[in-house]
Amino acid sequence: MIRTIAAFSLVGSLSVAAAGCGTGSDDDGNTIKIGVMLSETGPQAAQGQVHRRGVELVIDRVNSDGGIDGKKIEPVFVDDESSPDRAVELARQLASDDVIAIIGPSFAGTCGPVQPLIEREGVFTYCLSGAQFEWTPHYFAAAPPPSVALGDIPMEWAAKSGLDKVACLATSDTSGDGYLGSLDSATERLGLDLSVERYASGDASVQTQLTKVKSDDPDLIFSCASGANLVTVAKGMIALGLPQPVFAGLGSVGQPVAQAVKGSLPEGGIYALASWIDVPGSMPEDQPNREAIQQYAADYRDKFGELPDRASADAADGLSLVLDAIRAGADTGTEIAEHVESIESFEGIAGTYSSFDDDNHRGLTPEKVIVRFTTTGAFEYVETLP
Amino acid sequence: MAEFLQYTASALTLACTISLIATGWVLIYQVSEVLNLAQGSFLVIGGLMFVSISHDLGVPVPLAIVLTVALVASWGVASDIVVLRPARQVTGLAPIFITLGLAYVLGEVARSLWGPDPLTAPHFFTDRPFQIGGVLLQAQAIVLWSATLCTFAVLWLVFGRTLIGKSMRACAQSPRGAILVGISPAHMRSLAFGIAAGLGALAGAFLIPLSPISWADGLHIGLQGLVAAILGRWSYAGAAAGAAVLAAAETYTAGYISSAWKDAVWLALLIVVLLAAAAAPEIRRRLHAVRSARMVTA
């Protein structure tokens, strides 16, 4: 038994070592190697696999255009298996192989643990989680600021729609805590009434929580959770005949969840804050980067046979920011970080990055695009908030 | 009152799912003394396989359920023959780690076959609820309750009235004695794995229209089944009762106290039962000593 485990460990270590050999720039200097650490297996695999698609599309495009200064981009993909321990191990491996930038990890549970290590090693890291972090010089993250995307914009939409009593169904984890932290101040500022029920992510049913919610007769149910927890909430709404609209948390706005929930839409519909990449056909003519977003959507459909969503765009934009820095002459993790901090406006696929500075390493300014989930597993444009 | 009944309906659905898993735990443990941590994986594979057979292949629901249960049961038998039987001489904690490994392997197989995203299926009938005495019920939940009852009735008949059922009980009581009368414990163990996997698959097929299932859900539901089996002192009726207690504790806690406490309450219940079980012999000894002393005094 012990010998078997040892053999597996050895094989695992050798494969990581083989994957990581010669990163940064290869021996003859013809490629630029970028670490890409995602959760491609394990509980967060749905996100990680979509992130990988975004990275692949950018690499395909850049390499087919001849690379950067004649050097092709060579990603070093490693799978952290949604495990914090494995993520730290792989980050150490990538850092020791002189990778200057890492795209990923995919979620808060792996992003947080690698932060001290990559900071010590001076590797630029672009975490793809929307959770709240303490910023350090080399540590950046995707998605809009949580207080805005999880609290301010959804509650502005609720207030504008006359939905004054909001019931938040939050998961009992850091993701749920993030929503609650953001919602408290937003509801107080806008004079909305907020009640909260909690459940464990992945629970088979939330009917008990919804039975309690029903007695309060709220105007809006806010699914304060990530991923497919939205499907459980939607099914519970149908089971109890609740007519209210549901607002989906940002972490549920993606193609996997849209497909999973399409047969279980509650009577009041499901709404969400999205990006133009979720509804590229509804983009206004004067939208910055309109052509690039539509091209990305078309390339995504061609390559993967599915509709794109913001998760893949987050990863694509992270890599594009790194490549922008390398084009500008950045050669180390520190130089990439300094370049990204200095960006005043960068038009990405998920939106415009215009708020990077020393104190804020999350640069995406959210478009206030409100969409509705459809019975075909897609998103339908509703309105853009002012 | 309506709220209490609504909670009770939710608890009943949860109890039915857990009881099917718990019965699988008991069956395997009684026949082989193995704690099969992969039991929840069979629910996951059953649910996902049911979606493929009924939805993707368009097989009618009743036939899809039969096919799902048969296929997953064969996975259960294969798991025993391929993974556990070669390690039958290994003792101590090793078999538990083997089944833990099996759970992870089955999870990854499910992810490879059905993808990383949770799947769900249309309800067998309508998903719109109907009202009885102020309680909203869905036909799918009633189907799950009925199927669980029918399954227990069939199991009671199989174990009580058939030769194969009696053979399995013989193996549970005395493997050596069973061998002496020509019963093969190895075959009975494989059969137990097959039936346990089939029970998991049945739960998955009936549950997936009510709740999305993903490849990663196996360990959580499997743990709930284990706790119900422990609460029920590893008997079939006890496991069903344990599932009911666990589901009621979770649901009423979420409903009347706080949903933040629902998992803590049933896990605390487990700790109390385990401590009580550990203390029981000592309590019995002391009671016996007191009674003896009184008799001597009298």
Coordinates of C-alpha atoms in Angstrom, one line a residue, chain A residues 76-381:
Chain A
V76 CA 2.2 25.5 -18.8
F77 CA -1.2 24.2 -17.7
V78 CA -1.4 22.6 -14.3
D79 CA -4.5 21.3 -12.5
D80 CA -4.7 22.1 -8.8
E81 CA -7.6 19.6 -8.5
S82 CA -9.6 22.2 -6.5
S83 CA -7.3 21.5 -3.6
P84 CA -5.6 24.3 -1.6
D85 CA -2.6 22.0 -0.7
R86 CA -2.1 20.9 -4.3
A87 CA -2.4 24.6 -5.4
V88 CA 0.4 25.6 -3.1
E89 CA 2.6 22.7 -4.2
L90 CA 2.1 23.6 -7.9
A91 CA 2.6 27.3 -7.3
R92 CA 6.0 26.5 -5.7
Q93 CA 6.8 24.3 -8.6
L94 CA 5.9 26.9 -11.2
A95 CA 7.8 29.6 -9.3
S96 CA 10.9 27.5 -9.1
D97 CA 10.7 27.0 -12.8
D98 CA 11.0 30.7 -13.3
V99 CA 7.4 31.4 -14.5
I100 CA 6.9 35.1 -14.3
A101 CA 3.2 35.1 -14.3
I102 CA 0.4 32.7 -13.4
I103 CA -3.2 32.9 -14.6
G104 CA -5.4 31.4 -11.9
P105 CA -6.1 29.8 -9.5
S106 CA -9.8 29.4 -10.2
F107 CA -11.5 30.1 -6.9
A108 CA -11.1 31.7 -3.5
G109 CA -10.2 28.4 -1.8
T110 CA -7.1 28.0 -3.9
C111 CA -6.3 31.7 -4.6
G112 CA -5.9 32.6 -0.9
P113 CA -3.4 29.8 0.1
V114 CA -1.0 30.5 -2.8
Q115 CA -0.8 34.2 -2.2
P116 CA 2.0 34.3 0.4
L117 CA 4.1 32.0 -1.6
I118 CA 3.8 33.7 -5.0
E119 CA 4.3 37.1 -3.2
R120 CA 7.6 35.8 -1.7
E121 CA 8.7 34.5 -5.1
G122 CA 7.7 37.7 -7.0
V123 CA 5.4 35.9 -9.5
F124 CA 2.6 38.0 -11.0
T125 CA -0.7 36.1 -10.2
Y126 CA -4.1 36.8 -11.6
C127 CA -6.6 35.0 -9.4
L128 CA -10.0 34.3 -11.1
S129 CA -12.1 34.5 -8.0
G130 CA -14.5 37.4 -7.3
A131 CA -13.9 37.1 -3.5
Q132 CA -12.4 39.8 -1.4
F133 CA -8.6 39.7 -0.9
E134 CA -6.0 41.8 0.8
W135 CA -3.9 43.1 -2.0
T136 CA -0.1 42.5 -2.2
P137 CA 2.3 43.8 -4.8
H138 CA 2.1 40.8 -7.2
Y139 CA -1.4 39.6 -6.5
F140 CA -4.3 40.7 -8.8
A141 CA -7.8 39.4 -9.4
A142 CA -10.5 39.2 -12.0
A143 CA -14.2 40.3 -11.8
P144 CA -15.6 43.5 -10.5
P145 CA -15.3 44.5 -6.8
P146 CA -17.6 42.3 -4.7
S147 CA -19.3 45.2 -3.0
V148 CA -20.4 46.6 -6.3
A149 CA -21.2 43.4 -8.2
L150 CA -22.8 41.4 -5.3
G151 CA -24.4 44.3 -3.5
D152 CA -24.7 47.7 -5.1
I153 CA -25.9 46.8 -8.6
P154 CA -28.4 44.0 -7.8
M155 CA -29.9 46.2 -5.1
E156 CA -30.1 49.2 -7.4
W157 CA -32.0 47.1 -9.8
A158 CA -34.3 45.9 -7.0
A159 CA -35.0 49.4 -5.8
K160 CA -35.6 50.6 -9.3
S161 CA -38.0 47.8 -9.9
G162 CA -39.9 48.5 -6.7
L163 CA -38.8 45.3 -5.0
D164 CA -38.3 46.6 -1.5
K165 CA -38.3 43.4 0.5
V166 CA -35.4 41.2 -0.3
A167 CA -34.7 37.7 1.0
C168 CA -31.2 36.5 0.5
L169 CA -30.6 32.7 0.4
A170 CA -26.9 32.5 1.2
T171 CA -24.6 29.5 1.3
S172 CA -22.8 28.9 4.6
D173 CA -19.3 29.5 3.2
T174 CA -17.0 32.4 2.2
S175 CA -19.0 32.9 -0.9
G176 CA -22.3 33.4 1.0
D177 CA -20.4 35.6 3.5
G178 CA -19.2 37.8 0.7
Y179 CA -22.7 38.4 -0.5
L180 CA -24.0 39.2 2.9
G181 CA -21.1 41.7 3.6
S182 CA -21.9 43.4 0.3
L183 CA -25.7 43.4 0.7
D184 CA -25.8 44.9 4.2
S185 CA -24.5 48.2 3.2
A186 CA -26.3 48.3 -0.1
T187 CA -29.7 47.6 1.3
E188 CA -29.1 50.1 4.2
R189 CA -28.1 52.8 1.7
L190 CA -31.1 52.2 -0.5
G191 CA -33.6 51.7 2.3
L192 CA -34.5 48.1 1.4
D193 CA -35.6 45.4 3.8
L194 CA -33.2 42.4 3.9
S195 CA -33.8 39.0 5.5
V196 CA -31.3 36.1 5.3
E197 CA -31.5 32.3 5.3
R198 CA -28.5 30.1 4.9
Y199 CA -27.8 26.6 3.6
A200 CA -24.8 24.4 2.8
S201 CA -23.5 24.7 -0.8
G202 CA -24.5 21.5 -2.6
D203 CA -27.5 20.8 -0.4
A204 CA -30.1 18.7 -2.1
S205 CA -33.0 20.9 -1.2
V206 CA -33.7 24.4 0.2
Q207 CA -37.4 24.0 0.7
T208 CA -37.2 24.4 4.5
Q209 CA -35.4 27.8 4.1
L210 CA -37.9 28.8 1.4
T211 CA -40.8 27.9 3.6
K212 CA -39.5 30.3 6.2
V213 CA -38.9 32.9 3.5
K214 CA -42.4 32.5 2.2
S215 CA -43.9 33.5 5.5
D216 CA -42.1 36.9 5.2
D217 CA -43.6 37.4 1.7
P218 CA -40.6 39.1 0.2
D219 CA -40.7 40.9 -3.2
L220 CA -37.4 39.4 -4.5
I221 CA -35.4 36.3 -3.7
F222 CA -31.7 36.8 -4.1
S223 CA -29.7 33.6 -4.6
C224 CA -26.6 34.7 -2.7
A225 CA -24.5 31.7 -3.9
S226 CA -22.3 30.5 -6.7
G227 CA -22.6 27.9 -9.3
A228 CA -25.5 25.4 -9.5
N229 CA -26.9 26.3 -6.1
L230 CA -29.2 28.5 -8.2
V231 CA -30.8 25.4 -9.6
T232 CA -31.7 24.1 -6.1
V233 CA -33.2 27.5 -5.3
A234 CA -35.2 27.6 -8.5
K235 CA -36.5 24.1 -7.9
G236 CA -37.4 25.0 -4.4
M237 CA -39.3 28.1 -5.6
I238 CA -41.3 25.9 -8.0
A239 CA -42.0 23.3 -5.3
L240 CA -43.5 25.9 -3.0
G241 CA -45.3 27.9 -5.8
L242 CA -43.4 31.1 -5.0
P243 CA -44.2 33.7 -7.6
Q244 CA -41.4 36.2 -6.8
P245 CA -38.5 36.9 -9.3
V246 CA -35.1 35.5 -8.4
F247 CA -31.9 37.5 -8.7
A248 CA -28.9 35.1 -9.4
G249 CA -25.6 35.7 -7.7
L250 CA -22.7 36.7 -10.0
G251 CA -21.1 33.3 -9.4
S252 CA -24.1 31.6 -11.1
V253 CA -24.0 33.6 -14.3
G254 CA -22.5 31.3 -16.8
Q255 CA -23.4 28.8 -19.4
P256 CA -23.2 25.6 -17.2
V257 CA -25.8 27.0 -14.8
A258 CA -27.9 28.5 -17.5
Q259 CA -28.1 25.1 -19.1
A260 CA -28.8 23.3 -15.8
V261 CA -31.6 25.7 -14.8
K262 CA -33.4 26.2 -18.1
G263 CA -36.0 23.5 -17.3
S264 CA -36.6 24.9 -13.8
L265 CA -37.4 28.6 -14.2
P266 CA -39.7 29.8 -11.5
E267 CA -42.8 31.8 -12.3
G268 CA -41.2 35.2 -11.6
G269 CA -38.1 34.5 -13.8
I270 CA -34.4 34.6 -12.9
Y271 CA -32.5 37.8 -13.4
A272 CA -28.8 38.6 -13.1
L273 CA -26.0 41.1 -13.5
A274 CA -24.0 40.1 -16.6
S275 CA -21.5 41.3 -19.1
W276 CA -21.9 42.0 -22.8
I277 CA -20.1 38.7 -23.5
D278 CA -23.2 36.9 -22.1
V279 CA -25.5 38.8 -24.6
P280 CA -23.1 39.8 -27.4
G281 CA -26.0 40.2 -29.9
S282 CA -27.6 42.9 -27.7
M283 CA -24.5 45.1 -27.5
P284 CA -25.0 48.7 -28.4
E285 CA -23.2 50.0 -31.5
D286 CA -21.0 52.4 -29.6
Q287 CA -19.9 49.8 -27.0
P288 CA -16.1 49.9 -26.7
N289 CA -14.3 46.8 -27.9
R290 CA -17.6 45.7 -29.5
E291 CA -15.9 44.0 -32.5
A292 CA -13.4 42.1 -30.3
I293 CA -16.1 40.9 -28.0
Q294 CA -18.2 39.6 -30.9
Q295 CA -15.2 38.0 -32.5
Y296 CA -14.4 36.3 -29.2
A297 CA -18.0 35.0 -29.0
A298 CA -17.8 33.7 -32.5
D299 CA -14.4 32.0 -31.9
Y300 CA -15.7 30.5 -28.7
R301 CA -18.7 29.0 -30.5
D302 CA -16.5 27.7 -33.3
K303 CA -14.0 26.1 -31.1
F304 CA -16.1 24.7 -28.3
G305 CA -19.6 24.5 -29.8
E306 CA -21.1 26.4 -26.9
L307 CA -22.1 30.0 -26.0
P308 CA -19.4 32.0 -24.1
D309 CA -19.7 33.5 -20.7
R310 CA -17.9 35.8 -18.4
A311 CA -15.9 33.2 -16.6
S312 CA -13.9 32.4 -19.7
A313 CA -13.6 36.1 -20.5
D314 CA -12.1 36.7 -17.0
A315 CA -9.3 34.2 -17.8
A316 CA -8.9 35.6 -21.3
D317 CA -8.5 39.1 -20.0
G318 CA -6.1 38.1 -17.3
L319 CA -3.8 36.6 -19.9
S320 CA -4.3 39.6 -22.2
L321 CA -3.2 41.9 -19.4
V322 CA 0.0 39.9 -18.9
L323 CA 0.7 39.8 -22.6
D324 CA 0.1 43.6 -22.8
A325 CA 2.8 44.0 -20.1
I326 CA 5.2 41.7 -21.9
R327 CA 4.6 43.6 -25.1
A328 CA 5.5 46.8 -23.2
G329 CA 8.8 45.2 -22.2
A330 CA 8.0 43.7 -18.8
D331 CA 10.3 40.8 -18.1
T332 CA 9.6 39.9 -14.5
G333 CA 6.6 39.4 -12.2
T334 CA 7.3 42.7 -10.6
E335 CA 7.5 44.6 -13.9
I336 CA 4.2 43.0 -15.1
A337 CA 2.5 44.0 -11.8
E338 CA 3.8 47.6 -12.2
H339 CA 2.6 47.8 -15.7
V340 CA -0.9 46.5 -14.8
E341 CA -1.2 48.9 -11.9
S342 CA -0.4 51.8 -14.3
I343 CA -3.1 50.8 -16.8
E344 CA -5.6 53.6 -17.1
S345 CA -8.0 51.9 -19.5
F346 CA -7.8 48.4 -21.0
E347 CA -10.7 47.1 -23.2
G348 CA -11.1 43.5 -22.4
I349 CA -13.8 40.9 -23.2
A350 CA -15.4 41.0 -19.8
G351 CA -15.5 44.8 -19.8
T352 CA -13.3 47.8 -19.3
Y353 CA -10.4 47.7 -16.9
S354 CA -10.0 51.2 -15.6
S355 CA -9.5 51.1 -11.8
F356 CA -6.2 49.5 -11.2
D357 CA -3.9 51.3 -8.8
D358 CA -1.6 50.6 -5.9
D359 CA -4.5 50.0 -3.5
N360 CA -6.8 48.2 -6.0
H361 CA -5.7 45.1 -7.9
R362 CA -9.2 44.4 -9.3
G363 CA -9.5 46.7 -12.3
L364 CA -12.8 45.6 -14.0
T365 CA -15.5 48.3 -14.0
P366 CA -18.7 46.4 -14.3
E367 CA -21.2 47.1 -17.1
K368 CA -24.6 47.3 -15.4
V369 CA -26.2 44.9 -17.8
I370 CA -29.2 43.0 -16.5
V371 CA -30.2 39.8 -18.2
R372 CA -32.8 37.1 -17.7
F373 CA -32.3 33.4 -17.9
T374 CA -34.2 31.7 -20.7
T375 CA -35.8 28.3 -21.3
T376 CA -33.2 27.6 -24.0
G377 CA -30.2 27.9 -21.6
A378 CA -29.2 31.3 -22.8
F379 CA -29.4 34.9 -21.5
E380 CA -31.9 37.5 -22.7
Y381 CA -31.0 41.2 -22.4

